[in-house]
C-alpha atoms as one frame of an Amber mdcrd trajectory, in Angstrom:
protein
  26.489 106.313  22.564  23.825 103.785  23.492  24.600 100.414  25.048  22.534
  97.296  24.775  20.306  96.443  27.680  20.673  93.136  29.476  17.687  91.619
  27.730  18.926  92.637  24.349  22.417  91.236  24.989  20.942  87.949  26.051
  18.845  87.751  22.991  21.868  88.601  20.837  23.861  85.888  22.623  21.126
  83.334  22.103  20.881  83.960  18.377  24.650  83.837  17.979  24.818  80.485
  19.787  21.890  79.161  17.757  23.599  80.210  14.534  26.768  78.500  15.633
  24.971  75.238  16.450  23.188  75.303  13.009  26.473  75.828  11.264  28.076
  73.035  13.281  25.295  70.690  12.252  25.590  71.461   8.528  29.393  71.530
   8.472  30.274  68.580  10.655  27.522  66.324  11.888  25.449  65.904   8.689
  28.418  65.094   6.330  29.713  62.641   8.938  26.401  60.765   9.056  26.154
  60.719   5.242  29.714  59.219   5.054  28.857  56.602   7.760  25.778  55.514
   5.691  27.812  55.271   2.526  30.411  53.148   4.321  27.741  50.828   5.866
  26.280  50.313   2.363  29.706  49.466   0.975  30.266  46.868   3.777  26.923
  45.298   3.356  27.329  44.957  -0.422  30.510  42.941   0.004  30.642  39.772
  -2.143  32.991  36.892  -2.631  35.530  37.783  -5.362  35.610  41.552  -4.606
  38.967  43.126  -4.345  39.264  44.853  -0.908  41.717  47.332   0.630  41.749
  47.429   4.369  42.477  50.427   6.572  45.866  48.863   7.248  46.705  48.819
   3.586  46.335  45.075   2.972  44.963  44.355  -0.547  43.344  41.074  -1.565
  40.267  39.161  -2.758  37.401  38.171  -0.528  37.088  34.344  -0.314  34.629
  33.995   2.562  32.110  36.161   4.356  30.461  35.762   7.779  28.159  38.105
   9.738  30.703  40.674  10.807  33.958  39.359   9.352  35.428  38.236   6.053
  38.490  36.257   4.855  40.871  38.017   2.556  43.284  36.088   0.225  46.445
  38.039  -0.503  49.312  37.599  -2.951  50.521  34.762  -5.065  51.212  32.573
  -2.033  47.482  32.724  -1.247  47.749  33.745   2.480  44.337  34.005   4.034
  43.653  36.571   6.759  40.393  37.183   8.662  39.229  40.820   9.157  36.195
  42.508  10.570  34.027  44.299   8.102  34.949  47.640   9.897  38.476  47.183
   8.604  37.309  47.815   4.942  38.660  51.004   3.425  37.499  50.464  -0.178
  35.920  47.767  -2.366  36.439  47.178  -6.036  33.562  44.988  -7.298  34.250
  41.877  -9.304  33.348  42.691 -12.943  31.928  39.660 -14.647  31.151  41.603
 -17.871  34.841  41.487 -19.025  35.342  37.887 -18.094  36.450  35.514 -20.874
  33.644  33.387 -22.302  33.885  29.636 -22.298
């Protein structure tokens, strides 16, 4: 029975740790950055008239946009609430193709 020498065990440990770091990068860090870019693009493409769902579950239409916030109009009673753009969970774009023609 032959045991690994100290140098061989250190090399083996180094490659194991390097492999774990590479796996961590591809399984956690890279997908998270990809999702952050997708969310930032969604927030920057926000337009007046879009239907928005916030992270708190509030659903409404965008009526005003400023640098880092927007105003959401909800319900038939037309309540207006101001949110930061970071509160957006999803955006449904206003579709003008199906609008009635005048």
